Short mmCIF file of C-alpha atoms in Angstrom, two decimals:
data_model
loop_
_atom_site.label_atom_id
_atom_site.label_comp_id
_atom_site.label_asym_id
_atom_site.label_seq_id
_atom_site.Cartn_x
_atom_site.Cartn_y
_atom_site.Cartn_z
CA UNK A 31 -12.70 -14.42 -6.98
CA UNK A 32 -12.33 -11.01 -6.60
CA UNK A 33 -8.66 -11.42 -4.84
CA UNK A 34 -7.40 -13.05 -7.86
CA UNK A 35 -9.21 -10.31 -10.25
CA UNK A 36 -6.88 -7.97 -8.55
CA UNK A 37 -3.77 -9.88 -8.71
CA UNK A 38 -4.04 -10.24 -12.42
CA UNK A 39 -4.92 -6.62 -12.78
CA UNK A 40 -1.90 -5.42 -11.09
CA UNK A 41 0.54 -8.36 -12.06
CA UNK A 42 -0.49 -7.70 -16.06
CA UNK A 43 -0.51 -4.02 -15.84
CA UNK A 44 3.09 -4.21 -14.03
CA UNK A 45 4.24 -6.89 -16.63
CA UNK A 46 3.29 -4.84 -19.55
CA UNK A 47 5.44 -1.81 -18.34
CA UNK A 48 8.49 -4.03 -19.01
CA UNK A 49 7.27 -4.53 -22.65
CA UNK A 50 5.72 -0.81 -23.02
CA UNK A 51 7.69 0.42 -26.34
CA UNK A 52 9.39 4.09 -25.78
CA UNK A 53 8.59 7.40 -26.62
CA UNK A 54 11.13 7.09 -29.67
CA UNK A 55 9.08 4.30 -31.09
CA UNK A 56 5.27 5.36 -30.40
CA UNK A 57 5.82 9.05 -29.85
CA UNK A 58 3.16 10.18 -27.48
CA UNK A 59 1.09 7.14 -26.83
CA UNK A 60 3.77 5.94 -24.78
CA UNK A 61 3.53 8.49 -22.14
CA UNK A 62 -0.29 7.91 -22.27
CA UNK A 63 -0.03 4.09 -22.38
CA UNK A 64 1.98 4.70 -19.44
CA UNK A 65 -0.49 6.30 -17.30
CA UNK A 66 -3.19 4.17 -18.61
CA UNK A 67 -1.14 0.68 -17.03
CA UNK A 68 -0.40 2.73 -13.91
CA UNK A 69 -3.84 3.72 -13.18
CA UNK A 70 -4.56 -0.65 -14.03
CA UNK A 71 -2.47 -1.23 -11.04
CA UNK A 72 -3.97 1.71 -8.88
CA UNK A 73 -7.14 -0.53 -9.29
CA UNK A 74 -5.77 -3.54 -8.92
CA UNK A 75 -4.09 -2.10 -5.34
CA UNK A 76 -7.30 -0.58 -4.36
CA UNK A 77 -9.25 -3.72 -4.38
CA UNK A 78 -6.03 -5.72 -3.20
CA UNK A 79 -5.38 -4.83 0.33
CA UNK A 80 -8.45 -5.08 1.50
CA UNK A 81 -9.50 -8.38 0.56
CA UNK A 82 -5.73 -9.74 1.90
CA UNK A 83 -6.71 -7.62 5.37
CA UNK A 84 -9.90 -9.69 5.48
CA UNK A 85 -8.88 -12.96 4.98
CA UNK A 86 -6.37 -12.49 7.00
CA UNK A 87 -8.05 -11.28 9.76
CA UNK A 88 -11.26 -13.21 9.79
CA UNK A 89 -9.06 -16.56 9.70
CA UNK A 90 -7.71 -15.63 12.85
CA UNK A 91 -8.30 -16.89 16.54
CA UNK A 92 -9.40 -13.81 18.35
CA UNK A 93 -6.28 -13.11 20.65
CA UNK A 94 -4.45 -13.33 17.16
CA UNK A 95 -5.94 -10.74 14.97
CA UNK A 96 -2.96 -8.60 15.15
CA UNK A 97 -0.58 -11.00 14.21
CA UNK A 98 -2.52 -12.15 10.84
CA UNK A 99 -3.45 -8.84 10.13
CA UNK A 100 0.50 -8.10 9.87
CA UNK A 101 1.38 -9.78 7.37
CA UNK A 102 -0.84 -7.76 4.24
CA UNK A 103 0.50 -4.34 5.95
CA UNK A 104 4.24 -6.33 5.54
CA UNK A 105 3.95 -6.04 1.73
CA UNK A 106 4.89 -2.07 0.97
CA UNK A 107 8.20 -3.13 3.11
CA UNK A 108 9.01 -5.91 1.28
CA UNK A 109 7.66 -4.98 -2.09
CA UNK A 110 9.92 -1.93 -1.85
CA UNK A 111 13.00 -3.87 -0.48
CA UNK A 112 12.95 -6.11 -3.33
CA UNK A 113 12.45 -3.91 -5.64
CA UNK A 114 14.93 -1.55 -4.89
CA UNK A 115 17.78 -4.16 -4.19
CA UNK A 116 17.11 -5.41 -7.73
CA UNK A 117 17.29 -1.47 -8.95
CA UNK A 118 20.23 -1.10 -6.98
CA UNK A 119 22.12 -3.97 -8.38
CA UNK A 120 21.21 -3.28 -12.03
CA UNK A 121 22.62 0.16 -11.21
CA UNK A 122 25.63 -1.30 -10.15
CA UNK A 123 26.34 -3.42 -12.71
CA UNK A 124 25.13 -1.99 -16.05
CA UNK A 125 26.52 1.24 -17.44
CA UNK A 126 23.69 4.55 -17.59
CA UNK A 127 23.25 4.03 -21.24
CA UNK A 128 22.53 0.13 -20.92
CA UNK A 129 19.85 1.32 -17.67
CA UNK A 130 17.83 3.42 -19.65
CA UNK A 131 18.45 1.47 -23.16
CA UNK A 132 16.66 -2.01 -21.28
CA UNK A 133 17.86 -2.51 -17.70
CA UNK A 134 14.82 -0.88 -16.47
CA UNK A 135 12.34 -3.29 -17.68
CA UNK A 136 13.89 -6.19 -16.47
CA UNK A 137 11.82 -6.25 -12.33
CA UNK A 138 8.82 -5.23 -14.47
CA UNK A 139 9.18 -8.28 -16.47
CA UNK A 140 10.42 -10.87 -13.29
CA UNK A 141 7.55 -9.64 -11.56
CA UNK A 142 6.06 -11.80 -13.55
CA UNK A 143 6.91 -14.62 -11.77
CA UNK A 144 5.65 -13.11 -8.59
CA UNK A 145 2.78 -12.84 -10.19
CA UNK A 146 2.14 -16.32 -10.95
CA UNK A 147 3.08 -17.77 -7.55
CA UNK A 148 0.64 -15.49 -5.74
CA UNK A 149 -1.86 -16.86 -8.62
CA UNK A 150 -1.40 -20.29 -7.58
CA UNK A 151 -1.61 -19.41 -3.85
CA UNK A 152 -4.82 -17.65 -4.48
CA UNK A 153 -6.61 -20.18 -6.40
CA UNK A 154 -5.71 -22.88 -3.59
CA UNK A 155 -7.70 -20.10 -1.23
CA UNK A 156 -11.48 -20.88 0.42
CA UNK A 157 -13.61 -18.23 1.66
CA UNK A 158 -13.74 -17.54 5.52
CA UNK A 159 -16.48 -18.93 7.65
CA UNK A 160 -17.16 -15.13 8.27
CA UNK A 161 -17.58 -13.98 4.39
CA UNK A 162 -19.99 -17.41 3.80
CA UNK A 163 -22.03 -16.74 6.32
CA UNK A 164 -21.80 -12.95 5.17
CA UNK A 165 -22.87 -14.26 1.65
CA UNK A 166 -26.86 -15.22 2.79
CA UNK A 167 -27.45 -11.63 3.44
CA UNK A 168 -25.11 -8.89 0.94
CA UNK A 169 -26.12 -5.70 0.68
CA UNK A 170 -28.15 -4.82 -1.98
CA UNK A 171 -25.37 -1.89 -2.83
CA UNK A 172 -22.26 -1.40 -0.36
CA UNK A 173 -21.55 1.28 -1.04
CA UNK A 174 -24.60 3.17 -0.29
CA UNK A 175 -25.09 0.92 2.93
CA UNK A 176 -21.00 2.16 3.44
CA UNK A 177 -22.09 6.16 3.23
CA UNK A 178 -25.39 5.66 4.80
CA UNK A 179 -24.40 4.18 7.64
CA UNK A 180 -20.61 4.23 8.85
CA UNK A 181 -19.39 7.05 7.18
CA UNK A 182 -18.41 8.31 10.45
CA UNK A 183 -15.99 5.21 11.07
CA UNK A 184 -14.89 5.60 6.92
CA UNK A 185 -13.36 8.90 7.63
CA UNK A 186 -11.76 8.47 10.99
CA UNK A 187 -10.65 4.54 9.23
CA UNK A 188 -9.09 7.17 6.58
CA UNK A 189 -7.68 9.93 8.22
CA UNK A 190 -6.02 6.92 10.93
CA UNK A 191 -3.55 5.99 7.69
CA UNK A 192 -2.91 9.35 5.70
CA UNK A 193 0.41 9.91 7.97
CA UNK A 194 1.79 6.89 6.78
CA UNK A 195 0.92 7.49 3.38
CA UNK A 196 2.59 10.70 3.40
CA UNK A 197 5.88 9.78 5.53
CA UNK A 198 6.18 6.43 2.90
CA UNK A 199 5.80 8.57 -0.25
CA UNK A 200 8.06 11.56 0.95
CA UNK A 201 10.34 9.37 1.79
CA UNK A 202 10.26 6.93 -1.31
CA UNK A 203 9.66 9.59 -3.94
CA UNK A 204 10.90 13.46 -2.28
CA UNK A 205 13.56 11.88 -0.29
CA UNK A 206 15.36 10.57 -3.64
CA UNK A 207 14.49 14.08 -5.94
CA UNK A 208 15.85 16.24 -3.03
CA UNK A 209 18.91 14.36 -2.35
CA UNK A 210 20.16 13.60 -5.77
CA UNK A 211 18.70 16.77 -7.31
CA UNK A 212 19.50 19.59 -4.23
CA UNK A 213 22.12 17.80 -2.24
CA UNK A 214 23.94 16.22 -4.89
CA UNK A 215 24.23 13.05 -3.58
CA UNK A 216 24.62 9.31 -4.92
CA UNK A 217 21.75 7.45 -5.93
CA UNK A 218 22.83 4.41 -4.40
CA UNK A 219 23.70 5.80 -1.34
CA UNK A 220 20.42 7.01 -1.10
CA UNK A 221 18.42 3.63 -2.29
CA UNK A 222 20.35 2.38 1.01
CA UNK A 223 19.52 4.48 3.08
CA UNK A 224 16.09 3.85 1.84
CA UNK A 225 16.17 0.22 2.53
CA UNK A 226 17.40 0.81 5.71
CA UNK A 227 14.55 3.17 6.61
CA UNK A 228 12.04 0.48 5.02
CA UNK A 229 13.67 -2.23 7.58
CA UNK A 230 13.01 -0.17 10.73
CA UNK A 231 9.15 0.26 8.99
CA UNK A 232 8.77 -3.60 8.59
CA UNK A 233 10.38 -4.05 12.00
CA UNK A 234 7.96 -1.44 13.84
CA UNK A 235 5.23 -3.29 11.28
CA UNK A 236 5.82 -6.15 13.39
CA UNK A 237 5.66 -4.25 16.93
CA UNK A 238 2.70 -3.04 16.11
CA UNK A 239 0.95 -5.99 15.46
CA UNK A 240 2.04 -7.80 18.75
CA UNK A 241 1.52 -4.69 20.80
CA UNK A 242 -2.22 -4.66 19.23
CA UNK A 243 -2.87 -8.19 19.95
CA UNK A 244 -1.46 -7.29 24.01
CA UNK A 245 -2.82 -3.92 24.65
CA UNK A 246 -5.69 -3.60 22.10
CA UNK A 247 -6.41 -2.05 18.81
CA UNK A 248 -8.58 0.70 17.38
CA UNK A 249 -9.07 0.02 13.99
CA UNK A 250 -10.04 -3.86 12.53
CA UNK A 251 -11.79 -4.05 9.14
CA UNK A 252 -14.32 -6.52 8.58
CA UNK A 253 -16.16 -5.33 5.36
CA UNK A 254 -14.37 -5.63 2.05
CA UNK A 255 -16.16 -2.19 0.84
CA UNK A 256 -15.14 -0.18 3.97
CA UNK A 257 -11.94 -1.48 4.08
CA UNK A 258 -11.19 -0.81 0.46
CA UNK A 259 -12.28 2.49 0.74
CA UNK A 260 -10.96 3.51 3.58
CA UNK A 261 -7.62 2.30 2.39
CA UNK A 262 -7.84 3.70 -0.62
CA UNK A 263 -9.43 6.90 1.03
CA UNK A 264 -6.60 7.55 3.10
CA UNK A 265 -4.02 7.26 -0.09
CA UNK A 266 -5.53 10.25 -1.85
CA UNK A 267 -5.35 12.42 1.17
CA UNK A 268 -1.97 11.00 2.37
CA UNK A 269 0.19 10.61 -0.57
CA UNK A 270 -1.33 11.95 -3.80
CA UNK A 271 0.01 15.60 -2.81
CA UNK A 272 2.73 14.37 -0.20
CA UNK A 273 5.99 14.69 -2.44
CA UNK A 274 4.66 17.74 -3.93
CA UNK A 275 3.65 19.67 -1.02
CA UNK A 276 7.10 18.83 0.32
CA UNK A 277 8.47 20.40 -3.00
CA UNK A 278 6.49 23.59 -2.14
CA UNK A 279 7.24 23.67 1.52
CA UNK A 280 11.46 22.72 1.19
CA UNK A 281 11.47 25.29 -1.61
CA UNK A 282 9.81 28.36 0.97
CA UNK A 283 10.88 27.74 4.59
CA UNK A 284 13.37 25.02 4.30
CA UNK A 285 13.15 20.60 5.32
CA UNK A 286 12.06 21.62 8.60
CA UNK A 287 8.43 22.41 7.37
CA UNK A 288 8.69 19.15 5.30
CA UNK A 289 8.65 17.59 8.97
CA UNK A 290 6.23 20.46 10.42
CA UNK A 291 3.85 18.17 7.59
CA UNK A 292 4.69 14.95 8.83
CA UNK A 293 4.08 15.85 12.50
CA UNK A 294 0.51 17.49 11.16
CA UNK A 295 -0.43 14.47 9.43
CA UNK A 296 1.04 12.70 12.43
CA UNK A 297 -1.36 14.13 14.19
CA UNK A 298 -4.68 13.93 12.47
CA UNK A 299 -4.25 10.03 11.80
CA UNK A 300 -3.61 9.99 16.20
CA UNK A 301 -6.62 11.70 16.91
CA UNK A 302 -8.76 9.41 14.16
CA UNK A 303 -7.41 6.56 16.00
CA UNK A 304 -8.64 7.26 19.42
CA UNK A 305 -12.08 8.55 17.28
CA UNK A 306 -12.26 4.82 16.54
CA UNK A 307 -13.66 1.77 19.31
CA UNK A 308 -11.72 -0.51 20.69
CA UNK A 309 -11.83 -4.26 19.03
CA UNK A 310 -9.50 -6.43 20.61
CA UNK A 311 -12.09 -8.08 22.20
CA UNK A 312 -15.00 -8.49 19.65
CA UNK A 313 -16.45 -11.59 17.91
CA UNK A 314 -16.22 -11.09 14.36
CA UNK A 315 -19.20 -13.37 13.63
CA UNK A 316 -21.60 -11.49 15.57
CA UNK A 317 -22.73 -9.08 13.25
CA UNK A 318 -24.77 -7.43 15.40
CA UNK A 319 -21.62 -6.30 17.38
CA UNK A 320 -19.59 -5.79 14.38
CA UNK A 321 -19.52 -1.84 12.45
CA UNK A 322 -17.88 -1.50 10.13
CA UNK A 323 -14.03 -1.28 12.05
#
């Protein structure tokens, strides 16, 4: 299935970081065999969260949506926990020298393991009732039924996500570069307060998806195209530039136009939600009442 397709793309192009030979040994085609298994994993990402939003979602009992739904937006959080505990303690424990001689590869190489669990999981999966009945009448091309007819609900889906694209990557990528770089401070003082800052994400993560479930929701995706590219959509515009633009911006008027860009970004993903219909209440098998979110 395609869910599994995915898995392996990411979980082989992560794997083969850990084994990727260094610039010493390959010269250039290391950088460039670099970017070639990062872009694998882009891909593998893209088509990743929205299948898991899907079949999470359409496996749910109505008043429940929120909940299910939860648990695929719960992965950044604990993707980045893990990972970063597992930095941290490798920085703790091995010298610089050993880090960057091998110490690097090794949560490249255990997320192998990760890897195969989730494969096992996913080959144990059945479709929804939803996608099967979905399956009798496909579009001829998505993506052209996607533009054609709900690009209005694409870009709002979009825009609703770029500020937390932008306040994740700032945070995971300008955050670290500014404090060790500017302000001189310890890496692993930093990675914690990282993880800490990840915890209260995964905690309002939560919130969010009982406070949906009780007071409504803007934004459900219930086509695998849409939601892919909306998802995906929303990364370019949110965190492509983010760490760089905050580069720029500390650089000529100082961190508090870094958060003058989080509040704008804030902003455009509010007003795309309340762009977007309320779906607390709709049946997901009534396609006929169903666009795209």
């Amino acid at each position: 299935s395609t869910l599994v397709a995915t898995l392996l793309t990411m979980g082989v192009c992560t794997t083969l970081i850990g084994l990727l030979p260094g610039y010493d040994r390959i010269g250039e085609l290391a950088p460039w065999l670099l970017v070639t298994l990062r872009i694998g994993q882009g891909l593998g990402l893209g088509g990743e969260w929205g299948g898991a939003a899907l079949l999470a979602t359409e496996n749910a009992p109505r008043h429940r949506r929120g909940l299910f739904g939860m648990f695929p937006q719960l992965g950044p959080s604990i993707g980045f926990l893990v990972a970063n505990g597992l930095f941290l303690l490798l920085g703790l424990v091995l010298s610089h020298a050993q880090f960057m001689a091998w110490g690097w590869r090794i949560p490249f190489l255990v997320s192998a393991v990760l890897v195969l669990i989730g494969l096992y999981a996913r080959i144990r999966l059945t479709e929804t009732p939803l996608f099967k009945a979905a399956e009798n009448k496909p579009a001829r091309v998505p993506l052209t039924e996607l533009l054609g007819g709900h690009l209005k609900p694409l870009l709002l889906g979009s825009l609703s996500i770029v500020v937390c694209y932008a306040l994740f990557y700032i945070s995971a990528v300008f955050v670290l570069s500014y404090g060790i770089g500017t302000l001189h401070l310890p890496k692993p003082t930093l990675q914690g307060w990282l993880m800490l800052a990840i915890v209260c994400m995964a905690v309002a993560t939560v919130l969010s998806a009982w406070a949906s479930d009780l007071l409504g929701r803007r934004a459900v995706l219930v086509a695998y195209t849409g939601s892919g590219a909306a998802y995906n959509l929303g990364g370019i515009l949110g965190a492509s530039l983010a760490p760089y633009v905050a580069q720029v911006l500390v650089v000529h008027g100082g961190l508090s136009w870094v958060g003058g860009y989080i509040s704008a970004a804030a902003l455009i993903s509010l007003l795309a939600v309340l762009g977007l219909g309320e779906t607390r209440h709709r049946d997901l098998a009534r396609t006929d009442a169903v666009p795209l979110f």
